[in-house]
Short mmCIF file of C-alpha atoms and ligand atoms in Angstrom, two decimals:
data_model
loop_
_atom_site.label_atom_id
_atom_site.label_comp_id
_atom_site.label_asym_id
_atom_site.label_seq_id
_atom_site.Cartn_x
_atom_site.Cartn_y
_atom_site.Cartn_z
CA MET A 1021 0.00 0.00 0.00
CA SER A 1022 1.55 3.24 -1.04
CA CYS A 1023 1.72 6.33 1.06
CA CYS A 1024 0.03 9.51 0.15
CA ASP A 1025 3.03 10.72 -1.79
CA LYS A 1026 1.46 13.73 -3.46
CA PRO A 1027 2.08 17.00 -1.76
CA GLY A 1028 -1.07 18.67 -0.54
CA LEU A 1029 -4.36 17.09 0.31
CA LEU A 1030 -5.81 14.01 -1.33
CA PRO A 1031 -9.12 14.75 -3.07
CA VAL A 1032 -12.04 12.67 -1.84
CA GLU A 1033 -12.57 10.92 -5.19
CA ASP A 1034 -8.88 9.94 -5.37
CA ALA A 1035 -9.02 8.55 -1.85
CA LEU A 1036 -12.14 6.58 -2.75
CA ALA A 1037 -10.56 5.28 -5.96
CA ARG A 1038 -7.51 4.09 -4.01
CA LEU A 1039 -9.66 2.42 -1.38
CA LEU A 1040 -11.74 0.67 -4.02
CA THR A 1041 -8.58 -0.62 -5.68
CA LEU A 1042 -7.42 -1.97 -2.32
CA ALA A 1043 -10.85 -3.50 -1.77
CA GLU A 1044 -10.62 -5.35 -5.07
CA GLN A 1045 -7.30 -6.81 -3.97
CA SER A 1046 -8.88 -8.41 -0.90
CA PRO A 1047 -12.38 -9.51 -1.81
CA ILE A 1048 -14.52 -11.17 0.83
CA ASP A 1049 -15.72 -13.81 -1.56
CA GLU A 1050 -16.73 -16.83 0.50
CA THR A 1051 -20.41 -17.55 -0.02
CA GLU A 1052 -23.30 -19.19 1.76
CA VAL A 1053 -26.76 -20.23 0.64
CA LEU A 1054 -29.48 -18.74 2.81
CA PRO A 1055 -33.27 -18.81 2.83
CA LEU A 1056 -35.00 -15.61 1.70
CA GLY A 1057 -35.82 -14.73 5.30
CA ALA A 1058 -32.13 -14.38 6.10
CA VAL A 1059 -30.74 -12.45 3.14
CA ASP A 1060 -31.86 -8.89 3.84
CA GLY A 1061 -28.87 -6.58 3.44
CA ARG A 1062 -26.63 -9.29 2.02
CA VAL A 1063 -24.87 -9.21 -1.33
CA LEU A 1064 -25.84 -11.62 -4.07
CA ALA A 1065 -22.90 -13.86 -5.00
CA GLU A 1066 -24.12 -14.95 -8.43
CA PRO A 1067 -26.55 -13.54 -10.95
CA LEU A 1068 -30.17 -14.40 -10.33
CA LEU A 1069 -31.56 -15.96 -13.50
CA ALA A 1070 -35.29 -16.36 -13.97
CA GLY A 1071 -36.22 -20.04 -13.83
CA LEU A 1072 -39.61 -19.39 -15.43
CA ASP A 1073 -41.61 -16.91 -17.43
CA LEU A 1074 -43.33 -14.30 -15.33
CA PRO A 1075 -46.27 -14.36 -15.38
CA PRO A 1076 -46.16 -18.06 -16.25
CA TRP A 1077 -49.46 -17.79 -18.19
CA PRO A 1078 -51.62 -14.92 -19.44
CA ASN A 1079 -53.81 -13.66 -16.65
CA SER A 1080 -56.53 -11.15 -16.12
CA ALA A 1081 -55.71 -7.67 -14.88
CA MET A 1082 -59.36 -7.07 -13.94
CA ASP A 1083 -62.44 -8.59 -12.41
CA GLY A 1084 -64.69 -9.02 -15.43
CA TYR A 1085 -65.22 -11.27 -18.43
CA ALA A 1086 -62.78 -13.01 -20.76
CA LEU A 1087 -63.87 -13.46 -24.34
CA ARG A 1088 -62.72 -13.79 -27.90
CA HIS A 1089 -62.67 -10.43 -29.60
CA ALA A 1090 -64.04 -11.94 -32.80
CA ASP A 1091 -67.10 -13.21 -30.90
CA TRP A 1092 -68.17 -9.75 -29.90
CA GLN A 1093 -70.67 -8.48 -32.41
CA GLY A 1094 -72.67 -6.32 -30.03
CA GLU A 1095 -74.89 -9.25 -29.03
CA PRO A 1096 -74.89 -10.43 -25.41
CA LEU A 1097 -72.81 -13.57 -24.73
CA PRO A 1098 -73.65 -16.41 -22.35
CA VAL A 1099 -71.25 -17.14 -19.50
CA SER A 1100 -69.79 -20.62 -19.97
CA GLN A 1101 -67.45 -20.83 -16.94
CA LYS A 1102 -66.20 -18.96 -13.88
CA ILE A 1103 -62.45 -18.74 -13.25
CA PHE A 1104 -61.06 -17.54 -9.93
CA ALA A 1105 -57.40 -16.79 -9.22
CA GLY A 1106 -55.74 -20.11 -8.49
CA GLN A 1107 -57.94 -22.09 -10.88
CA ALA A 1108 -56.96 -23.26 -14.33
CA GLY A 1109 -60.22 -22.93 -16.31
CA GLU A 1110 -60.92 -24.59 -19.62
CA ALA A 1111 -60.62 -23.49 -23.22
CA LEU A 1112 -63.33 -20.94 -23.93
CA GLN A 1113 -66.28 -22.28 -25.88
CA PRO A 1114 -66.89 -20.27 -29.06
CA GLY A 1115 -69.59 -17.64 -28.75
CA THR A 1116 -69.39 -17.44 -24.94
CA CYS A 1117 -67.51 -15.48 -22.32
CA ALA A 1118 -65.95 -16.53 -19.01
CA ARG A 1119 -66.50 -14.79 -15.71
CA ILE A 1120 -62.95 -14.07 -14.58
CA PHE A 1121 -61.23 -12.47 -11.59
CA THR A 1122 -57.97 -10.55 -11.26
CA GLY A 1123 -54.95 -12.84 -11.46
CA ALA A 1124 -56.91 -15.80 -12.88
CA PRO A 1125 -55.54 -17.43 -16.04
CA VAL A 1126 -57.14 -16.16 -19.21
CA PRO A 1127 -58.55 -19.32 -20.81
CA ASP A 1128 -57.26 -20.63 -24.13
CA CYS A 1129 -59.14 -19.14 -27.08
CA ALA A 1130 -59.97 -15.94 -25.16
CA ASP A 1131 -57.93 -12.92 -26.20
CA CYS A 1132 -59.29 -10.03 -24.17
CA VAL A 1133 -60.92 -9.16 -20.87
CA GLU A 1134 -63.57 -6.58 -20.25
CA MET A 1135 -63.93 -5.12 -16.79
CA GLN A 1136 -67.19 -5.79 -15.04
CA GLU A 1137 -67.98 -2.08 -14.84
CA ASN A 1138 -68.34 -2.05 -18.64
CA ALA A 1139 -70.57 -5.11 -18.76
CA GLU A 1140 -74.26 -5.51 -18.12
CA VAL A 1141 -75.61 -8.82 -16.83
CA LEU A 1142 -79.05 -9.44 -18.33
CA ALA A 1143 -81.91 -11.18 -16.57
CA ASP A 1144 -81.19 -14.38 -18.54
CA GLY A 1145 -77.58 -14.40 -17.33
CA ARG A 1146 -76.03 -13.31 -20.60
CA VAL A 1147 -73.62 -10.42 -20.59
CA ARG A 1148 -73.77 -7.36 -22.80
CA PHE A 1149 -70.51 -5.51 -23.41
CA LEU A 1150 -71.09 -1.79 -23.47
CA GLU A 1151 -67.81 -0.47 -24.88
CA PRO A 1152 -65.70 -1.40 -27.90
CA LEU A 1153 -63.09 -4.06 -27.11
CA ARG A 1154 -59.46 -4.41 -28.13
CA VAL A 1155 -57.50 -7.64 -28.57
CA GLY A 1156 -55.24 -8.09 -25.55
CA GLN A 1157 -57.02 -5.59 -23.34
CA HIS A 1158 -56.67 -6.21 -19.60
CA VAL A 1159 -54.63 -9.34 -20.29
CA ARG A 1160 -51.19 -9.58 -18.71
CA PRO A 1161 -49.36 -11.67 -21.28
CA ARG A 1162 -47.16 -14.60 -20.34
CA GLY A 1163 -43.57 -13.43 -19.75
CA GLN A 1164 -44.41 -9.73 -19.84
CA GLU A 1165 -42.27 -9.12 -16.76
CA THR A 1166 -39.53 -11.67 -17.24
CA ARG A 1167 -38.58 -14.43 -19.65
CA GLN A 1168 -37.06 -17.65 -18.40
CA GLY A 1169 -33.27 -17.25 -18.43
CA ASP A 1170 -33.31 -13.45 -18.03
CA CYS A 1171 -30.79 -12.08 -15.55
CA VAL A 1172 -33.04 -10.21 -13.15
CA LEU A 1173 -30.34 -9.30 -10.61
CA PRO A 1174 -26.62 -9.19 -11.36
CA ALA A 1175 -24.06 -10.66 -8.97
CA GLY A 1176 -23.09 -7.99 -6.48
CA SER A 1177 -26.63 -6.73 -5.99
CA ARG A 1178 -27.41 -5.69 -2.45
CA LEU A 1179 -30.52 -7.50 -1.35
CA GLY A 1180 -33.36 -5.58 0.22
CA PRO A 1181 -37.11 -5.99 0.38
CA ILE A 1182 -37.57 -5.37 -3.35
CA GLU A 1183 -34.91 -7.83 -4.48
CA ILE A 1184 -36.14 -10.42 -2.00
CA GLY A 1185 -39.69 -9.99 -3.27
CA LEU A 1186 -38.48 -10.34 -6.84
CA ALA A 1187 -36.58 -13.56 -6.04
CA ALA A 1188 -39.70 -14.92 -4.36
CA SER A 1189 -41.83 -14.07 -7.40
CA LEU A 1190 -39.54 -16.34 -9.39
CA GLY A 1191 -39.94 -19.18 -6.94
CA GLN A 1192 -36.44 -18.84 -5.52
CA ALA A 1193 -36.46 -20.07 -1.91
CA GLU A 1194 -32.75 -19.56 -1.26
CA LEU A 1195 -30.03 -17.30 -2.56
CA LYS A 1196 -26.27 -17.60 -2.67
CA VAL A 1197 -24.79 -14.59 -0.92
CA ARG A 1198 -21.40 -13.38 0.22
CA ARG A 1199 -20.71 -14.17 3.84
CA ARG A 1200 -20.86 -11.36 6.35
CA PRO A 1201 -17.69 -9.34 6.71
CA ARG A 1202 -16.09 -9.59 10.14
CA VAL A 1203 -15.01 -6.18 11.30
CA ALA A 1204 -13.00 -5.50 14.44
CA LEU A 1205 -14.00 -2.20 15.92
CA LEU A 1206 -11.56 -0.24 18.05
CA SER A 1207 -11.93 3.07 19.79
CA THR A 1208 -8.82 4.83 20.98
CA GLY A 1209 -8.27 7.40 23.65
CA ASP A 1210 -7.66 7.66 27.37
CA GLU A 1211 -10.47 10.17 27.60
CA LEU A 1212 -13.16 7.69 26.56
CA VAL A 1213 -15.67 6.22 28.98
CA GLU A 1214 -18.54 3.93 28.16
CA PRO A 1215 -22.09 5.23 28.55
CA GLY A 1216 -23.48 4.14 31.89
CA ALA A 1217 -20.30 4.88 33.82
CA PRO A 1218 -19.76 8.21 35.57
CA LEU A 1219 -17.59 10.82 33.86
CA ALA A 1220 -14.45 11.97 35.64
CA ALA A 1221 -12.72 15.24 34.83
CA GLY A 1222 -11.36 15.27 31.30
CA GLN A 1223 -13.41 12.31 30.16
CA ILE A 1224 -16.06 12.02 27.46
CA TYR A 1225 -18.41 9.24 26.50
CA ASN A 1226 -17.42 6.95 23.70
CA SER A 1227 -19.89 7.71 20.95
CA ASN A 1228 -18.03 6.45 17.89
CA ARG A 1229 -18.02 2.88 19.08
CA HIS A 1230 -21.78 2.81 19.29
CA LEU A 1231 -22.33 4.80 16.13
CA LEU A 1232 -20.18 2.43 14.12
CA HIS A 1233 -21.32 -0.72 15.86
CA ALA A 1234 -24.94 -0.01 14.95
CA TRP A 1235 -24.01 1.06 11.44
CA LEU A 1236 -21.81 -1.96 10.74
CA GLN A 1237 -24.48 -4.30 12.02
CA ARG A 1238 -27.09 -2.69 9.82
CA PHE A 1239 -24.75 -2.97 6.92
CA GLY A 1240 -24.52 -6.70 7.55
CA CYS A 1241 -21.19 -7.08 9.33
CA ASP A 1242 -20.33 -9.30 12.24
CA VAL A 1243 -18.73 -6.85 14.60
CA VAL A 1244 -15.89 -7.95 16.84
CA ASP A 1245 -16.01 -5.19 19.37
CA ALA A 1246 -12.49 -4.75 20.64
CA GLY A 1247 -13.45 -1.96 23.00
CA ILE A 1248 -11.37 1.05 23.93
CA LEU A 1249 -7.63 1.12 23.40
CA PRO A 1250 -5.83 3.26 25.93
CA ASP A 1251 -3.23 5.70 24.68
CA ASP A 1252 -0.41 3.34 25.51
CA LEU A 1253 1.87 1.48 23.12
CA PRO A 1254 2.22 -1.91 24.86
CA ARG A 1255 -1.51 -2.19 25.44
CA THR A 1256 -2.25 -1.15 21.89
CA ARG A 1257 0.14 -3.85 20.65
CA GLU A 1258 -1.51 -6.39 22.89
CA ALA A 1259 -5.03 -5.47 21.76
CA LEU A 1260 -4.09 -5.68 18.09
CA ALA A 1261 -2.38 -9.03 18.58
CA GLY A 1262 -5.60 -10.38 20.10
CA LEU A 1263 -7.56 -9.73 16.93
CA SER A 1264 -7.74 -12.66 14.61
CA GLY A 1265 -10.00 -13.93 11.91
CA VAL A 1266 -11.29 -10.51 10.93
CA ASP A 1267 -11.54 -8.98 7.48
CA LEU A 1268 -11.00 -5.41 8.58
CA ILE A 1269 -9.76 -3.54 11.59
CA LEU A 1270 -11.69 -0.30 11.86
CA SER A 1271 -10.52 2.21 14.41
CA THR A 1272 -11.40 5.71 15.36
CA GLY A 1273 -9.19 8.38 16.82
CA GLY A 1274 -5.48 8.42 17.41
CA VAL A 1275 -4.60 8.84 13.77
CA SER A 1276 -3.42 12.40 13.71
CA VAL A 1277 0.35 12.61 13.80
CA GLY A 1278 0.05 13.83 17.35
CA GLU A 1279 2.07 12.62 20.28
CA ALA A 1280 -0.57 10.08 21.20
CA ASP A 1281 -0.37 8.18 17.92
CA PHE A 1282 -0.02 4.77 19.54
CA LEU A 1283 -2.18 2.96 17.07
CA GLY A 1284 -0.04 4.23 14.21
CA ALA A 1285 3.13 3.22 16.02
CA ALA A 1286 1.85 -0.31 16.72
CA LEU A 1287 0.73 -0.72 13.13
CA ARG A 1288 4.04 0.45 11.78
CA GLU A 1289 5.76 -2.27 13.84
CA ALA A 1290 3.63 -5.15 12.56
CA GLY A 1291 2.36 -4.10 9.22
CA GLU A 1292 2.26 -1.13 7.03
CA LEU A 1293 0.52 2.11 7.32
CA ALA A 1294 -0.12 5.21 5.33
CA LEU A 1295 -1.56 8.39 6.66
CA TRP A 1296 -3.69 10.05 4.04
CA LYS A 1297 -4.42 13.70 4.43
CA LEU A 1298 -7.79 14.09 2.81
CA ALA A 1299 -9.29 17.19 1.29
CA ILE A 1300 -12.43 16.58 3.31
CA LYS A 1301 -14.12 18.42 6.13
CA PRO A 1302 -15.00 17.14 8.60
CA GLY A 1303 -12.28 14.53 8.43
CA LYS A 1304 -8.77 14.88 7.03
CA PRO A 1305 -6.49 12.25 8.57
CA LEU A 1306 -7.24 8.72 7.44
CA THR A 1307 -5.05 5.74 8.28
CA VAL A 1308 -4.93 3.02 5.68
CA GLY A 1309 -2.75 -0.01 6.11
CA HIS A 1310 -2.37 -3.60 7.15
CA TYR A 1311 -1.79 -5.28 10.44
CA ARG A 1312 -0.41 -8.80 9.88
CA GLN A 1313 -2.14 -8.98 6.48
CA VAL A 1314 -5.45 -7.68 7.84
CA PRO A 1315 -6.56 -4.43 6.22
CA VAL A 1316 -6.85 -1.51 8.61
CA ILE A 1317 -8.79 1.70 8.23
CA GLY A 1318 -8.37 4.31 10.91
CA LEU A 1319 -11.02 6.99 10.89
CA PRO A 1320 -10.57 10.36 12.53
CA GLY A 1321 -11.90 10.52 16.10
CA ASN A 1322 -14.20 13.48 16.08
CA PRO A 1323 -17.68 11.99 15.80
CA ALA A 1324 -18.85 14.03 12.82
CA SER A 1325 -15.58 13.16 11.07
CA THR A 1326 -16.08 9.49 11.88
CA LEU A 1327 -19.56 9.69 10.42
CA VAL A 1328 -18.55 11.40 7.18
CA THR A 1329 -15.45 9.33 6.49
CA PHE A 1330 -17.22 6.07 7.24
CA ALA A 1331 -20.13 7.06 5.02
CA LEU A 1332 -18.08 8.26 2.07
CA LEU A 1333 -14.98 6.07 2.23
CA ALA A 1334 -15.07 3.06 4.56
CA ARG A 1335 -18.60 1.98 3.66
CA PRO A 1336 -18.03 1.94 -0.11
CA TYR A 1337 -14.71 0.16 0.55
CA LEU A 1338 -16.59 -2.60 2.39
CA MET A 1339 -19.20 -2.71 -0.37
CA ARG A 1340 -16.55 -3.25 -3.00
CA ARG A 1341 -14.90 -5.98 -0.94
CA LEU A 1342 -18.26 -7.73 -1.11
CA GLY A 1343 -18.32 -7.43 -4.87
CA MET A 1344 -20.73 -4.55 -5.21
CA GLN A 1345 -20.10 -2.55 -8.34
CA ASN A 1346 -22.33 0.37 -7.54
CA VAL A 1347 -21.00 1.85 -4.34
CA GLU A 1348 -22.04 5.42 -4.95
CA PRO A 1349 -24.93 6.83 -2.96
CA LEU A 1350 -27.70 8.53 -4.86
CA ARG A 1351 -26.98 12.24 -4.97
CA MET A 1352 -29.53 14.97 -5.46
CA GLN A 1353 -29.02 18.42 -6.86
CA VAL A 1354 -30.74 20.96 -4.64
CA PRO A 1355 -30.48 24.73 -4.26
CA ALA A 1356 -28.35 25.99 -1.40
CA GLY A 1357 -30.33 27.61 1.37
CA PHE A 1358 -27.24 29.58 2.44
CA ASP A 1359 -24.34 31.66 1.18
CA TRP A 1360 -20.80 30.33 1.20
CA SER A 1361 -18.38 33.16 0.68
CA LYS A 1362 -15.01 31.71 1.69
CA PRO A 1363 -13.71 29.03 -0.69
CA GLY A 1364 -12.00 26.24 1.25
CA ASN A 1365 -9.22 23.84 0.31
CA ARG A 1366 -11.17 20.83 1.58
CA ARG A 1367 -14.52 19.54 0.38
CA GLU A 1368 -17.06 20.29 3.05
CA TYR A 1369 -19.83 17.91 3.91
CA LEU A 1370 -22.25 20.08 5.81
CA ARG A 1371 -24.78 18.29 7.93
CA ALA A 1372 -27.88 19.80 6.42
CA ARG A 1373 -31.62 19.54 6.15
CA LEU A 1374 -33.93 20.25 3.28
CA GLU A 1375 -36.23 23.14 4.07
CA ASN A 1376 -38.62 24.05 1.24
CA GLY A 1377 -36.34 22.02 -1.02
CA ARG A 1378 -33.21 23.99 -0.10
CA ALA A 1379 -30.23 22.63 1.82
CA VAL A 1380 -29.89 24.38 5.16
CA PRO A 1381 -26.85 23.52 7.28
CA TYR A 1382 -26.92 23.02 11.03
CA ALA A 1383 -25.59 26.14 12.72
CA ASN A 1384 -22.62 24.42 14.38
CA GLN A 1385 -20.56 22.43 11.88
CA SER A 1386 -17.75 21.59 14.32
CA SER A 1387 -16.40 18.10 13.68
CA GLY A 1388 -16.98 17.26 17.33
CA VAL A 1389 -20.69 17.91 17.12
CA LEU A 1390 -22.68 14.80 16.34
CA ARG A 1391 -25.92 16.56 17.11
CA SER A 1392 -25.54 18.36 13.77
CA ALA A 1393 -26.06 15.04 12.03
CA ALA A 1394 -29.02 14.04 14.18
CA TRP A 1395 -30.70 17.32 13.23
CA ALA A 1396 -29.74 16.94 9.59
CA GLU A 1397 -31.21 14.77 6.84
CA GLY A 1398 -28.03 14.38 4.86
CA LEU A 1399 -24.77 15.85 3.68
CA ALA A 1400 -24.62 19.00 1.56
CA GLU A 1401 -21.43 19.07 -0.45
CA VAL A 1402 -19.49 22.29 -0.91
CA ARG A 1403 -16.64 21.58 -3.26
CA GLU A 1404 -13.16 22.85 -2.59
CA GLY A 1405 -12.33 26.21 -4.12
CA THR A 1406 -15.96 27.24 -4.59
CA THR A 1407 -18.29 29.86 -3.24
CA LEU A 1408 -22.05 29.65 -3.24
CA LYS A 1409 -24.90 32.08 -3.24
CA GLU A 1410 -28.25 31.10 -1.85
CA GLY A 1411 -30.14 29.38 -4.68
CA ASP A 1412 -26.99 27.98 -6.37
CA TRP A 1413 -27.18 24.23 -6.96
CA LEU A 1414 -25.24 21.85 -4.81
CA THR A 1415 -25.08 18.11 -4.25
CA PHE A 1416 -27.02 16.64 -1.37
CA ILE A 1417 -26.64 13.06 -0.19
CA PRO A 1418 -29.55 11.93 1.98
CA PHE A 1419 -28.55 9.92 5.04
CA SER A 1420 -31.06 7.30 3.94
CA GLU A 1421 -28.58 6.52 1.13
CA LEU A 1422 -25.74 5.96 3.57
CA LEU A 1423 -27.12 4.50 6.75
CA ASP A 1424 -27.51 0.82 5.98
P1 AMP B 1559 -7.96 11.88 18.15
O1 AMP B 1559 -8.02 11.59 16.69
O2 AMP B 1559 -7.73 10.66 18.97
O3 AMP B 1559 -7.02 12.99 18.44
O4 AMP B 1559 -9.40 12.39 18.53
C1 AMP B 1559 -9.95 13.57 17.99
C2 AMP B 1559 -11.13 14.03 18.82
O5 AMP B 1559 -12.15 13.06 18.75
C3 AMP B 1559 -10.81 14.21 20.29
O6 AMP B 1559 -11.54 15.31 20.76
C4 AMP B 1559 -11.32 12.93 20.89
O7 AMP B 1559 -11.66 13.07 22.25
C5 AMP B 1559 -12.53 12.65 20.06
N1 AMP B 1559 -12.81 11.22 20.03
C6 AMP B 1559 -11.94 10.25 19.69
N2 AMP B 1559 -12.51 9.06 19.78
C7 AMP B 1559 -13.79 9.26 20.16
C8 AMP B 1559 -14.88 8.40 20.45
N3 AMP B 1559 -14.75 7.08 20.30
N4 AMP B 1559 -16.03 8.96 20.84
C9 AMP B 1559 -16.14 10.29 20.97
N5 AMP B 1559 -15.16 11.15 20.73
C10 AMP B 1559 -13.98 10.65 20.34
MG1 MG B 1560 -7.19 10.20 20.74
#
């Protein structure tokens, strides 16, 4: 892994491109076959091919009557059969119609369906059709959605309710998915205390651990929670040595080149490590390396920085390790609801809300303030070297695109 050798700051897209390249070098490609009930959030390991035509036979889109268009001469037709959803019906007798319900197979020899609202049932039971008919009307043809053999989901698709529903519609009871990534989660810092314990002078509660733990779990990782590393080299060494069988070591804090850079020191002894200085705010220092062959990503410790760098860099890195091609969140163009008069040298990700369709940032954008993100609905991007006037377009990434 090469160091950030360019002078200056590394643009976000370059950092992402490097991380994705690294991810491709260490794919998490073991697979398992799971029932549909257990695949939510997992990544499909092989393309899903349709095993049948969908729908498997022409069926009615309406409650009404199936008939042969050629039989309709304006004269009422007798009803020769009744076909409910789930029944097969018989070939339609010439000169008759079939009472039919939504989802029921359109019988052989019938070629259109008229909805019951446009039909009049006469006293003798025959049916008069009140409107002109069209061949194929209200018939969902066989295979209109999918043909047998079609690839309906490529390998690398992230499975959610829609994909799971689609697999079910094709009769697929199980899917082959990538196994869950195992991520060791480390927090660093002598100042950190777990929620529930009292705070002594100089201490703060460990928020990153819980933020990332929940996020990684939602994403589908098995989290090996390695707790808090004190700012102490021997204990950092010891904690790292105790981690085995993980796909990624993810840490927060202790990555600036400050005096308390124990994590960096321990990694340098038993692996390799690069410190990337990113053109991103909040954020900036990102540790990328290996510890005894295990990839390591060290996120900056300030909670808003942890959030932004995980969302924009570590999460897509994990996605690519699982074989996902599309790792980009959906971005929206929205007008700025603020002025930005001082161009910066780092790309800012303002925790912002949409108010009347305009991105409005939280008043306090300090990287230590996680409340900004709880108030916000997403990240408003202000590119490096730019100014904005209220109403200018900017990119907004909703949190809903990032938080799973
Ligand atoms: P560091 O990168 O270790 O210098 O940390 C930068 C800032 O983030 C400091 O103010 C730390 O106290 C804070 N910080 C580091 N880790 C955490 C954490 N797990 N939870 C909350 N704040 C943290
Ligand atoms: Mg620290």
